[in-house]
XYZ file of N, CA and C in Angstrom:
669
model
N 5.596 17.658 -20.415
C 4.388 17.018 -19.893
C 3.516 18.077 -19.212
N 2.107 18.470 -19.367
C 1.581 18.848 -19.159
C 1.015 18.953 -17.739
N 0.539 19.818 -16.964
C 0.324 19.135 -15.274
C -1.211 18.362 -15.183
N -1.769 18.194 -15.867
C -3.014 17.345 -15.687
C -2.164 16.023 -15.767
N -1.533 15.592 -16.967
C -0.639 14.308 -17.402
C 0.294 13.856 -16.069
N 0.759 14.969 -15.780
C 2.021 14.901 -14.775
C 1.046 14.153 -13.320
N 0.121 15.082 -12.905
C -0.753 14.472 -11.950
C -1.288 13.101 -12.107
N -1.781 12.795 -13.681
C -2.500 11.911 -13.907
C -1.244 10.076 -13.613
N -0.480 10.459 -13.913
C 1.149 9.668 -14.293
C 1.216 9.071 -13.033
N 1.293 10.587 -12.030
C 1.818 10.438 -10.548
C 0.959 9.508 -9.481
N -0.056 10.081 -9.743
C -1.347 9.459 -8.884
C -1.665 7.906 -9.466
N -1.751 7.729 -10.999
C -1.687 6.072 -11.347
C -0.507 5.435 -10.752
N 1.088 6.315 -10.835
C 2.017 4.857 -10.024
C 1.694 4.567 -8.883
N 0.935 5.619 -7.885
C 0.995 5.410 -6.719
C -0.001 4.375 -6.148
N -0.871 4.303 -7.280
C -2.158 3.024 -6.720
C -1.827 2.067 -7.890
N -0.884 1.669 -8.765
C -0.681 0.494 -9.352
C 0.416 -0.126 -8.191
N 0.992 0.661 -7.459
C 1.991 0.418 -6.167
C 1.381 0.372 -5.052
N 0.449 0.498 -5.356
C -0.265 0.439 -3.868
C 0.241 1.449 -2.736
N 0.865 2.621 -3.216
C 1.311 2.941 -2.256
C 0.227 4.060 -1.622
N -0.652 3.883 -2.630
C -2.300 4.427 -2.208
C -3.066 2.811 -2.166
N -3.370 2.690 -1.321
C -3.622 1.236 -0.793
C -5.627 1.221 -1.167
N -5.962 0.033 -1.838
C -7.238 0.067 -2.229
C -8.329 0.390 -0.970
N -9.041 0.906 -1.461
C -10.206 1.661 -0.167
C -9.907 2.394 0.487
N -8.556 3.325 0.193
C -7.756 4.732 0.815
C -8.853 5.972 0.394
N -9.112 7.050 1.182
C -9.452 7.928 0.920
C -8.784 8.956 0.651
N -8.832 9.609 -0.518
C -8.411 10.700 -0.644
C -9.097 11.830 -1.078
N -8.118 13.332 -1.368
C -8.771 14.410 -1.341
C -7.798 15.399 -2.412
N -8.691 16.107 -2.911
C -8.226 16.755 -4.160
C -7.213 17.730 -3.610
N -7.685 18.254 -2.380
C -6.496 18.889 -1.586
C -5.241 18.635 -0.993
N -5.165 17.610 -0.504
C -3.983 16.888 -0.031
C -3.218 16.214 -1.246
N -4.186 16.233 -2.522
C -3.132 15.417 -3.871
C -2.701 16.608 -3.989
N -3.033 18.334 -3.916
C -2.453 19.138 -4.271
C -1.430 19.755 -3.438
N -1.672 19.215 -2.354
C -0.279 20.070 -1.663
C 0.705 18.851 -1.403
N 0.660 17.325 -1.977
C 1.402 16.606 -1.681
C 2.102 16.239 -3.252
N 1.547 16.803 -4.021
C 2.563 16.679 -5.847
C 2.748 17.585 -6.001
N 2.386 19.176 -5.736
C 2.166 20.161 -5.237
C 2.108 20.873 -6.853
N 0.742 20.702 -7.525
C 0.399 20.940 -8.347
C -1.255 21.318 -8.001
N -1.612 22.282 -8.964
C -3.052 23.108 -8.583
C -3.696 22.317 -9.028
N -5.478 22.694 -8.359
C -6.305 22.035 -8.019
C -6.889 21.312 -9.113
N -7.134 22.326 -10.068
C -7.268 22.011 -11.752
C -6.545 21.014 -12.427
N -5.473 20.708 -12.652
C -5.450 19.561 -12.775
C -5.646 18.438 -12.290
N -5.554 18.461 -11.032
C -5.787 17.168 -10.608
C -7.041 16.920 -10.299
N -7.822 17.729 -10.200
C -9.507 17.064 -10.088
C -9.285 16.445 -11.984
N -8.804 16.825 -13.141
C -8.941 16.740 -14.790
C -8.389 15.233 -14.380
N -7.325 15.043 -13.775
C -6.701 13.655 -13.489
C -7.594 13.171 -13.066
N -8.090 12.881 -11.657
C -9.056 12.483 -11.068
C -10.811 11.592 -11.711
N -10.774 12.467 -12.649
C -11.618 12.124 -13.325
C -11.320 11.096 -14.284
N -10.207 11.285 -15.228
C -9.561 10.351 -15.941
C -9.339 9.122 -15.228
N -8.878 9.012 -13.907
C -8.812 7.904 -13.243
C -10.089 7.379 -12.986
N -11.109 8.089 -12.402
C -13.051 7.252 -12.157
C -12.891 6.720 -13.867
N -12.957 7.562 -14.748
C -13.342 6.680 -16.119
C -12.535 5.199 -15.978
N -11.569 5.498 -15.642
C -10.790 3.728 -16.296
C -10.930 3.004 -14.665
N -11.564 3.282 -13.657
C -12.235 2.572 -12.753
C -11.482 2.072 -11.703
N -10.759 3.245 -11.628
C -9.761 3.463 -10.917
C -9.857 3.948 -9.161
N -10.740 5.374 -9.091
C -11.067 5.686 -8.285
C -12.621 5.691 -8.302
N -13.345 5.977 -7.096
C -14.724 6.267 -6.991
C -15.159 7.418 -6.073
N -16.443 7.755 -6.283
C -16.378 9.063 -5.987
C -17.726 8.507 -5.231
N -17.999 8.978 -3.872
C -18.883 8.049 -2.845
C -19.787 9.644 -2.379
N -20.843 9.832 -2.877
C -21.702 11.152 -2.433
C -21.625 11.553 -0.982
N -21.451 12.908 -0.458
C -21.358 12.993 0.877
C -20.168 12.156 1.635
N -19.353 11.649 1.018
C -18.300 10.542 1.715
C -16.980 11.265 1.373
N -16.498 10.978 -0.016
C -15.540 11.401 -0.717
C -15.157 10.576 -1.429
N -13.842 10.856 -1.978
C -13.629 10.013 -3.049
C -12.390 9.006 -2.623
N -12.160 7.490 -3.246
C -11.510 6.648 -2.927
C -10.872 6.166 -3.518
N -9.828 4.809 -4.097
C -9.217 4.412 -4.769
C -10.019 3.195 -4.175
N -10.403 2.544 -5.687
C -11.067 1.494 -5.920
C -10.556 0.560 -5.267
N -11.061 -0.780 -4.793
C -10.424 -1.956 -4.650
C -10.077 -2.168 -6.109
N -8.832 -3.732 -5.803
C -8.706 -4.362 -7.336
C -9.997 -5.243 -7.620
N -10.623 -5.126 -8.834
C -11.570 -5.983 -9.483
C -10.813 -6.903 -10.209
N -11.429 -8.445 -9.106
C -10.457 -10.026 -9.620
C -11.075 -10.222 -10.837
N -12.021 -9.874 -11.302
C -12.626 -10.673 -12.316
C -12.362 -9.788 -13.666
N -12.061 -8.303 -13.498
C -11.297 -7.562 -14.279
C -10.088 -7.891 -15.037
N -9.064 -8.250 -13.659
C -7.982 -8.495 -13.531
C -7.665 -9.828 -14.380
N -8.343 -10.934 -14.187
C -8.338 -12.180 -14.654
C -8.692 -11.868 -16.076
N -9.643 -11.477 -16.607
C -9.775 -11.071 -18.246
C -8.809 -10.713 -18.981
N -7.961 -9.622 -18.387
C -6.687 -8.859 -18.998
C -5.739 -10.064 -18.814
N -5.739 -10.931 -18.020
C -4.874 -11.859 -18.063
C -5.103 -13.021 -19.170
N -6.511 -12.750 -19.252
C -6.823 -13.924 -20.481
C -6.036 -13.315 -21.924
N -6.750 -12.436 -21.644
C -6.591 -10.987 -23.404
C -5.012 -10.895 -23.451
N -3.968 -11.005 -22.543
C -2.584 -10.585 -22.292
C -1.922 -12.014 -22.831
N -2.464 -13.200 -22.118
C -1.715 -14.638 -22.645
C -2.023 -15.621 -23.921
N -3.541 -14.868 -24.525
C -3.819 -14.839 -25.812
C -3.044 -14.150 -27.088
N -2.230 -13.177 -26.502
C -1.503 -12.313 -27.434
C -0.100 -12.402 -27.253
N -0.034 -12.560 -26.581
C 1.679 -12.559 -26.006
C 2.193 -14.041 -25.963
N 1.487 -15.025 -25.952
C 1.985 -16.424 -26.693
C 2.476 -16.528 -28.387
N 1.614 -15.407 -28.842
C 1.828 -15.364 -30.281
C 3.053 -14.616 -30.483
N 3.067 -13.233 -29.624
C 4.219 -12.977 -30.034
C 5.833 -13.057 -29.426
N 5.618 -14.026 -28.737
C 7.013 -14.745 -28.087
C 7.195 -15.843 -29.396
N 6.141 -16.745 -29.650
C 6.355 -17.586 -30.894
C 6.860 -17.003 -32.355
N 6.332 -15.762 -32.755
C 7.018 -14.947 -33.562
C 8.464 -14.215 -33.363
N 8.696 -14.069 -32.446
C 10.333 -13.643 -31.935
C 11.245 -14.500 -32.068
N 10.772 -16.192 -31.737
C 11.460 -17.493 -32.101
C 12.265 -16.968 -33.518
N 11.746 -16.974 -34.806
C 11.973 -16.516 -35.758
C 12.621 -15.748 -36.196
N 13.247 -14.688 -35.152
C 13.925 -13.822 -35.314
C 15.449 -13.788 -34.822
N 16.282 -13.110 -35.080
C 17.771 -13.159 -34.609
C 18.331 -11.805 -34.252
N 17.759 -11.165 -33.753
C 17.615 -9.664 -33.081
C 19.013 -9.821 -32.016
N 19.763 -9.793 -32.159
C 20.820 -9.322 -31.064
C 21.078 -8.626 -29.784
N 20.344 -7.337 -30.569
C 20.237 -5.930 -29.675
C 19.101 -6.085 -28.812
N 17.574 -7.139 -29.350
C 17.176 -7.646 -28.368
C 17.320 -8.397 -27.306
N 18.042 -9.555 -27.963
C 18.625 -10.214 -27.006
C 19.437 -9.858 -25.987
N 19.971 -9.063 -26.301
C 21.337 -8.371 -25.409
C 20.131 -7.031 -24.077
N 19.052 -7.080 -24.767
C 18.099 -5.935 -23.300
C 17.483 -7.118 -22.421
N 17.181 -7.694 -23.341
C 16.135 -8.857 -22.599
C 17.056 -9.462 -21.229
N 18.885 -9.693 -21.450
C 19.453 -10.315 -20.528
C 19.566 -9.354 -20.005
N 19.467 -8.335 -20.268
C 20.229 -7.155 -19.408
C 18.894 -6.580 -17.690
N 17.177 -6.861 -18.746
C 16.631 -6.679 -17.637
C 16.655 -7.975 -16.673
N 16.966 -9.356 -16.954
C 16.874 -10.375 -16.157
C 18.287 -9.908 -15.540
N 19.005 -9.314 -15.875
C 20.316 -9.152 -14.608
C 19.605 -8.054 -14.000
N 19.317 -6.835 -14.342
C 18.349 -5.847 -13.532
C 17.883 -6.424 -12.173
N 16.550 -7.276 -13.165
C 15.512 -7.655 -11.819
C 16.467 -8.662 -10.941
N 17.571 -9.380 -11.001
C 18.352 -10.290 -10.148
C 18.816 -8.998 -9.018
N 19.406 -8.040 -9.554
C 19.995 -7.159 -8.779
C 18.949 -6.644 -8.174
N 17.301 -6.411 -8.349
C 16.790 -5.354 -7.829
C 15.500 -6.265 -6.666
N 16.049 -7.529 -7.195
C 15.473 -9.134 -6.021
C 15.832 -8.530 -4.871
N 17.517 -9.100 -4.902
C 18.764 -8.725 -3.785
C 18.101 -7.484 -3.013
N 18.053 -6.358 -3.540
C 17.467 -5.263 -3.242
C 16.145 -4.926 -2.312
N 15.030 -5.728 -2.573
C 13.879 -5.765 -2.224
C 13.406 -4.552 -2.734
N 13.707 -4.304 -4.217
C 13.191 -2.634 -4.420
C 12.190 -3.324 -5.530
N 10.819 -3.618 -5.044
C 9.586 -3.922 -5.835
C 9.506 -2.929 -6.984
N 9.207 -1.847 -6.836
C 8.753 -1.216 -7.807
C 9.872 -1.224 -8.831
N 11.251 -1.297 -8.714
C 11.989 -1.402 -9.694
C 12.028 -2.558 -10.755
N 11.738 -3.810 -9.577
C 11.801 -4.970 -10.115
C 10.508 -5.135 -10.960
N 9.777 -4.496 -10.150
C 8.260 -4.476 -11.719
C 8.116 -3.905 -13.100
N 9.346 -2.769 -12.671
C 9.675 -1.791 -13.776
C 10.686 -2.991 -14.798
N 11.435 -3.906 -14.300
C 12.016 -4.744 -15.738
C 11.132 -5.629 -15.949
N 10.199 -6.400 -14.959
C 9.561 -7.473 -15.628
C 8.445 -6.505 -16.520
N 8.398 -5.471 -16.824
C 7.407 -5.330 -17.613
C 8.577 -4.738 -18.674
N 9.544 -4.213 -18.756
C 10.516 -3.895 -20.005
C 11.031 -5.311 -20.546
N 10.864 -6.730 -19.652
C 11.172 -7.806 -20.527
C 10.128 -8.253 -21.467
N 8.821 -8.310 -20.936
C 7.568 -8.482 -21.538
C 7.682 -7.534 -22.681
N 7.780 -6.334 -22.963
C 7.683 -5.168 -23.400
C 8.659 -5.361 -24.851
N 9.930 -6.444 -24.661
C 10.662 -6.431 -25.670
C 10.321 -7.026 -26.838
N 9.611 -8.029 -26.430
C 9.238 -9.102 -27.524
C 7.877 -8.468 -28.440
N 7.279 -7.252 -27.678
C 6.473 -6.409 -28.470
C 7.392 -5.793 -29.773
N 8.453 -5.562 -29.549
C 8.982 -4.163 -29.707
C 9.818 -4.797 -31.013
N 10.442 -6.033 -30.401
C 11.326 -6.475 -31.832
C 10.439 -7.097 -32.849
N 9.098 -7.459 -32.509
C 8.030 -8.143 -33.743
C 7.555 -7.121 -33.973
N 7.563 -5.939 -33.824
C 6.941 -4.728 -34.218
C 5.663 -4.731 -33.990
N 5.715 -4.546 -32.648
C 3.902 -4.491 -32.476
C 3.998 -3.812 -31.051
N 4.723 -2.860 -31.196
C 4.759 -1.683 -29.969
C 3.043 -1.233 -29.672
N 2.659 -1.540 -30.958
C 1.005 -0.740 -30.371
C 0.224 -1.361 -29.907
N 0.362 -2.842 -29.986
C -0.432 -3.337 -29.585
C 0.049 -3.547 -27.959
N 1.011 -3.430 -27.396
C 1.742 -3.340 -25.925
C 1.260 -2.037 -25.444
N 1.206 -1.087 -26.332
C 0.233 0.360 -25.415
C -1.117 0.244 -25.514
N -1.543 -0.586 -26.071
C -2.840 -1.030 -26.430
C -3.325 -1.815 -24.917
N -2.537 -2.776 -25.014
C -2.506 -3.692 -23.857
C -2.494 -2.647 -22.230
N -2.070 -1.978 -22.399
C -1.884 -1.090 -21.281
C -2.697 -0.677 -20.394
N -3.833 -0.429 -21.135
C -5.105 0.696 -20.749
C -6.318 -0.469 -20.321
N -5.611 -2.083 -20.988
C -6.712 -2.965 -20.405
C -5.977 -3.148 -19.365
N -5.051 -3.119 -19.053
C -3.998 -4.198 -18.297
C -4.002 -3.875 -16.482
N -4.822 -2.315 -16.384
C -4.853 -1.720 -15.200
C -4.778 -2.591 -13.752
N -6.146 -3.261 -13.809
C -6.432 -3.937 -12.888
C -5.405 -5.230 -12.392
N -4.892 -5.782 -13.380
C -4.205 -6.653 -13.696
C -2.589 -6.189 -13.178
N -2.385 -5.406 -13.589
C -0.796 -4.954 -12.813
C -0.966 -4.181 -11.750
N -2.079 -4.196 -10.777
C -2.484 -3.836 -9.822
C -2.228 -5.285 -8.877
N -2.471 -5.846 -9.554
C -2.644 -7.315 -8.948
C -1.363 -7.930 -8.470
N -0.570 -7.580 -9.640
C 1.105 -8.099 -9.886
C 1.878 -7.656 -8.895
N 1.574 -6.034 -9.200
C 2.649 -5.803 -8.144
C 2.081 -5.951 -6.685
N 0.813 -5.831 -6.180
C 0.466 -6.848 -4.840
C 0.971 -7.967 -4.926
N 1.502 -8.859 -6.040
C 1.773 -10.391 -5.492
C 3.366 -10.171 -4.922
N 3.797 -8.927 -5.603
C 5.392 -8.644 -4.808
C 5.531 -8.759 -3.523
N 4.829 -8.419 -2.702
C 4.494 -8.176 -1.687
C 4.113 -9.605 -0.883
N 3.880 -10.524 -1.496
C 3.696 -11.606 -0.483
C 4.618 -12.468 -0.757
N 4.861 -12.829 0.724
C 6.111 -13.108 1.738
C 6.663 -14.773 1.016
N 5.140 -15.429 0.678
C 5.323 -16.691 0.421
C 5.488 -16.682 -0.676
N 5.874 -15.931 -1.595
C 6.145 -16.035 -3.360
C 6.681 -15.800 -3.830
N 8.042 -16.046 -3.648
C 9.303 -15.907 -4.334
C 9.384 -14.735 -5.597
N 10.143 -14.041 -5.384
C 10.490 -13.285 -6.725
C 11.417 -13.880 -7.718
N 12.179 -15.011 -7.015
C 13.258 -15.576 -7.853
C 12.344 -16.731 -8.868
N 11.607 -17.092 -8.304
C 10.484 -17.983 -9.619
C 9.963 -17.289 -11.022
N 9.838 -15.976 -11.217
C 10.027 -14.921 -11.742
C 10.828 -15.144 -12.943
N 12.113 -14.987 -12.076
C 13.481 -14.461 -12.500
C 13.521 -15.642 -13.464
N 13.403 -17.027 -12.757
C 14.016 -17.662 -13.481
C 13.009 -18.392 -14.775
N 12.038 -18.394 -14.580
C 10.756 -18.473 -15.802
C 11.554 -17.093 -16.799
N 11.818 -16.190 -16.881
C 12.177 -15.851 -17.808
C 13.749 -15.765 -18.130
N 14.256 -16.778 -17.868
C 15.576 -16.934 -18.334
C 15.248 -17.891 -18.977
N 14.270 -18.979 -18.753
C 13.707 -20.006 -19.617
C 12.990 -19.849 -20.821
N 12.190 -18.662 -20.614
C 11.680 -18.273 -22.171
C 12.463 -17.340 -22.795
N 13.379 -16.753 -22.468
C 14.290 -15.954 -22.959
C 15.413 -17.154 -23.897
N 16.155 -18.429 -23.273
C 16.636 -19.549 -23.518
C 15.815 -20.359 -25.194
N 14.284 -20.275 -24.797
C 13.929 -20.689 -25.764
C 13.582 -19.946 -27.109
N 13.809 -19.164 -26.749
C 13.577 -17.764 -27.863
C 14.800 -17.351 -28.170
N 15.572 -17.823 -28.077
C 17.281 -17.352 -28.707
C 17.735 -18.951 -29.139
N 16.876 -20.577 -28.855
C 16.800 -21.188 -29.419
C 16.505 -21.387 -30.512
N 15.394 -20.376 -31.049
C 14.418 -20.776 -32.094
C 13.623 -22.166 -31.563
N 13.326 -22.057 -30.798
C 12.027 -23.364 -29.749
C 10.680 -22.627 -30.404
N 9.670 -22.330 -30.930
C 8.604 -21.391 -31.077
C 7.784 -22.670 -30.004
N 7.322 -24.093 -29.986
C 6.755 -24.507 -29.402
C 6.879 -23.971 -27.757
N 7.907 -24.815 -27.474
C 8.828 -24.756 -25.824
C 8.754 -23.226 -25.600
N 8.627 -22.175 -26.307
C 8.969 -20.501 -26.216
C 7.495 -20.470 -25.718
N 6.384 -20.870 -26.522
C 5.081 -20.381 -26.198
C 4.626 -21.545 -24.985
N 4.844 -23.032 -24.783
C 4.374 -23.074 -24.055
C 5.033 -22.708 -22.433
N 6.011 -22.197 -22.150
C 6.540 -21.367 -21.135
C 6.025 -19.796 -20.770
N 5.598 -18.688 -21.860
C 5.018 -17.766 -21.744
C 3.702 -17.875 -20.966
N 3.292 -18.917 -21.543
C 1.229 -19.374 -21.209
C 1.911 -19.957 -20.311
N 2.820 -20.387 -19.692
C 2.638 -21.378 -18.183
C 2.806 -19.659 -17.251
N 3.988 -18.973 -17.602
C 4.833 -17.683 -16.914
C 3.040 -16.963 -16.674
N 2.111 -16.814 -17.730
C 1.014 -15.847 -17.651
C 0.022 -16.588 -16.696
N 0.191 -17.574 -16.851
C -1.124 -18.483 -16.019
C -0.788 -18.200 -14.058
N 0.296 -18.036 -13.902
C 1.122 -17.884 -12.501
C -0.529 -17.055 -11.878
N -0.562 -16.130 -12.451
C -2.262 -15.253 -11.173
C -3.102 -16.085 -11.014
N -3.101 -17.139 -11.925
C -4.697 -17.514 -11.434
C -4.020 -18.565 -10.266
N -2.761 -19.026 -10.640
C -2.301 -20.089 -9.576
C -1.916 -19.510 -8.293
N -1.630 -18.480 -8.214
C -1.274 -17.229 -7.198
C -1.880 -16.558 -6.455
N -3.744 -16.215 -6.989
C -4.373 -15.355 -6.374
C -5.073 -15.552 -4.945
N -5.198 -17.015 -4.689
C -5.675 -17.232 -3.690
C -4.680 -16.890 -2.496
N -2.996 -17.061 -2.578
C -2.034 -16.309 -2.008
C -2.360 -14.650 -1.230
N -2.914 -14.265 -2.537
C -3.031 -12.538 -2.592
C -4.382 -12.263 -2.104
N -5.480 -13.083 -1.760
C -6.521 -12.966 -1.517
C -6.662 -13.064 -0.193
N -5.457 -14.050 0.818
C -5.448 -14.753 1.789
C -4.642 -13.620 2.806
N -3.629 -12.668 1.902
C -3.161 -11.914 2.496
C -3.309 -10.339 2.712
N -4.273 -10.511 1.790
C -5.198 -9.411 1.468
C -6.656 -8.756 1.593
N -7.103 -9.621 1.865
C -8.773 -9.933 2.019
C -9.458 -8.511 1.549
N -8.729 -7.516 1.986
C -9.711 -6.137 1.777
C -9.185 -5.442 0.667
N -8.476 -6.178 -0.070
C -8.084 -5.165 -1.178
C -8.934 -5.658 -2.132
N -9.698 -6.415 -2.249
C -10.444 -6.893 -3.749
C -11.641 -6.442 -3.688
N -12.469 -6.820 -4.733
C -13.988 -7.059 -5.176
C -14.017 -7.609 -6.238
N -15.336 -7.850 -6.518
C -15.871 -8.389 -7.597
C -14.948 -10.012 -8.084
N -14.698 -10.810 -6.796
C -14.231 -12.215 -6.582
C -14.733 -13.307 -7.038
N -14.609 -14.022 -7.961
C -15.080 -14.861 -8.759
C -15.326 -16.287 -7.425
N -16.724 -16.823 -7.579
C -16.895 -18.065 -6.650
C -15.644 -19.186 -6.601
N -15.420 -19.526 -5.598
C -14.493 -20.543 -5.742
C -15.416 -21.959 -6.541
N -14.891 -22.860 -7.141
C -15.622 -24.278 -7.684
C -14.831 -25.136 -7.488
C-alpha cells in the first residue's frame, strides 16, 4: 500500500468512527506526526477526502471534517435497500454452505463483540454479513460500488452505535432472521426483513439527532 492510500485508509476509519468527531479541526501537520507519514501524502489524501465530501477546507480558518449530511445519508440508504432486497431474494435460491457457515460465523462475531462494547469491531461484521450476500450472488462489484456512495451513510451507522437507547442486540437478532429466511429459501419473508433491517435509520435518526445535535447538516424538515 502506498503512503498516500495508507493515509487516505487511516484518516477515512477515523471519521467513519468518529473518532475524528464532525466539525473537528484538523491539520496537515499533526495528521503527519500522528500516522507519522510525510506531508505529501497526506495533504494527496486530504484532498481525496474534500472530493467525496468528507472534509472542508474553510479560507483563513483551516480545514475540518465535515458534519454528516442527513439527506446524503438517507439517499444511500434508499440506493442500498433498493439493491440489497434484490440480492438477499436472489441468495434465497441458492444453497451456498460456505456462505452460510460465514454469515453465522459473523452473527456469533458481532454477539461476542456486543458483550464487548467494541463498536468498531461490531461494525466491522455487520458490514462482512451484508457483504456476503454480495459475494455469493456474485456481485462483489456492485458492494464496492456501493461503498463510495455509502460514505455518509456508515457515518451515520456507526454514530447510532453509540446511542445508549438502541440496542445493539436488535441488530443481532434482525439478522439471524434474515439469515433464517435465506437458508429457508423464504425469497418473500428474506426480502421483506432486509427492507424492514434497512429502513431501521430513518426510524432511528431522530435518536441520533437528539443525541447529537452538532454532528449533522443538511436535515431534512420534519412533516
Amino acid at each position: 500500500m502506498n503512503l498516500k492510500l495508507q493515509a487516505y485508509s487511516e484518516i477515512l476509519k477515523r471519521i467513519i468512527s468518529t473518532e475524528y468527531q464532525p466539525g473537528q479541526r484538523i491539520s496537515e501537520k499533526e495528521l503527519s506526526q500522528e500516522l507519522n507519514i510525510g506531508r505529501t501524502p497526506i495533504r494527496e489524501a486530504l484532498l481525496q477526502l474534500r472530493q467525496e465530501g468528507l472534509i472542508n477546507v474553510v479560507p483563513q480558518s483551516g480545514t475540518y471534517i465535515t458534519k454528516i449530511d442527513l439527506c446524503v445519508a438517507i439517499s444511500a440508504r434508499f440506493i442500498r435497500e433498493s439493491i440489497e432486497t434484490r440480492i438477499v431474494k436472489e441468495a434465497t435460491a441458492l444453497n451456498d454452505r460456505t456462505a452460510m457457515a460465514k454469515l453465522q460465523k459473523t452473527i456469533a462475531n458481532q454477539k461476542f463483540f456486543s458483550k464487548q462494547k467494541e463498536f468498531e469491531k461490531f461494525f466491522g461484521e455487520d458490514e462482512a454479513f451484508h457483504r456476503e450476500f454480495y459475494l455469493m450472488t456474485n456481485h462483489q462489484q456492485v458492494w464496492e460500488w456501493l461503498q463510495t456512495t455509502n460514505m455518509q451513510l456508515n457515518r451515520f451507522r456507526m454514530l447510532r452505535l453509540k446511542v445508549k437507547t438502541l440496542p445493539w442486540e436488535s441488530l443481532i437478532n434482525e439478522h439471524e432472521k434474515i439469515l433464517k429466511a435465506v437458508k429457508n429459501h423464504e425469497p418473500d419473508e428474506a426480502e421483506r426483513l432486509i427492507a424492514n433491517h434497512l429502513h431501521l435509520m430513518l426510524d432511528e435518526k431522530d435518536a441520533l439527532l437528539n443525541t447529537f445535535p452538532d454532528y449533522f447538516t443538511n436535515v431534512p424538515d420534519k412533516k
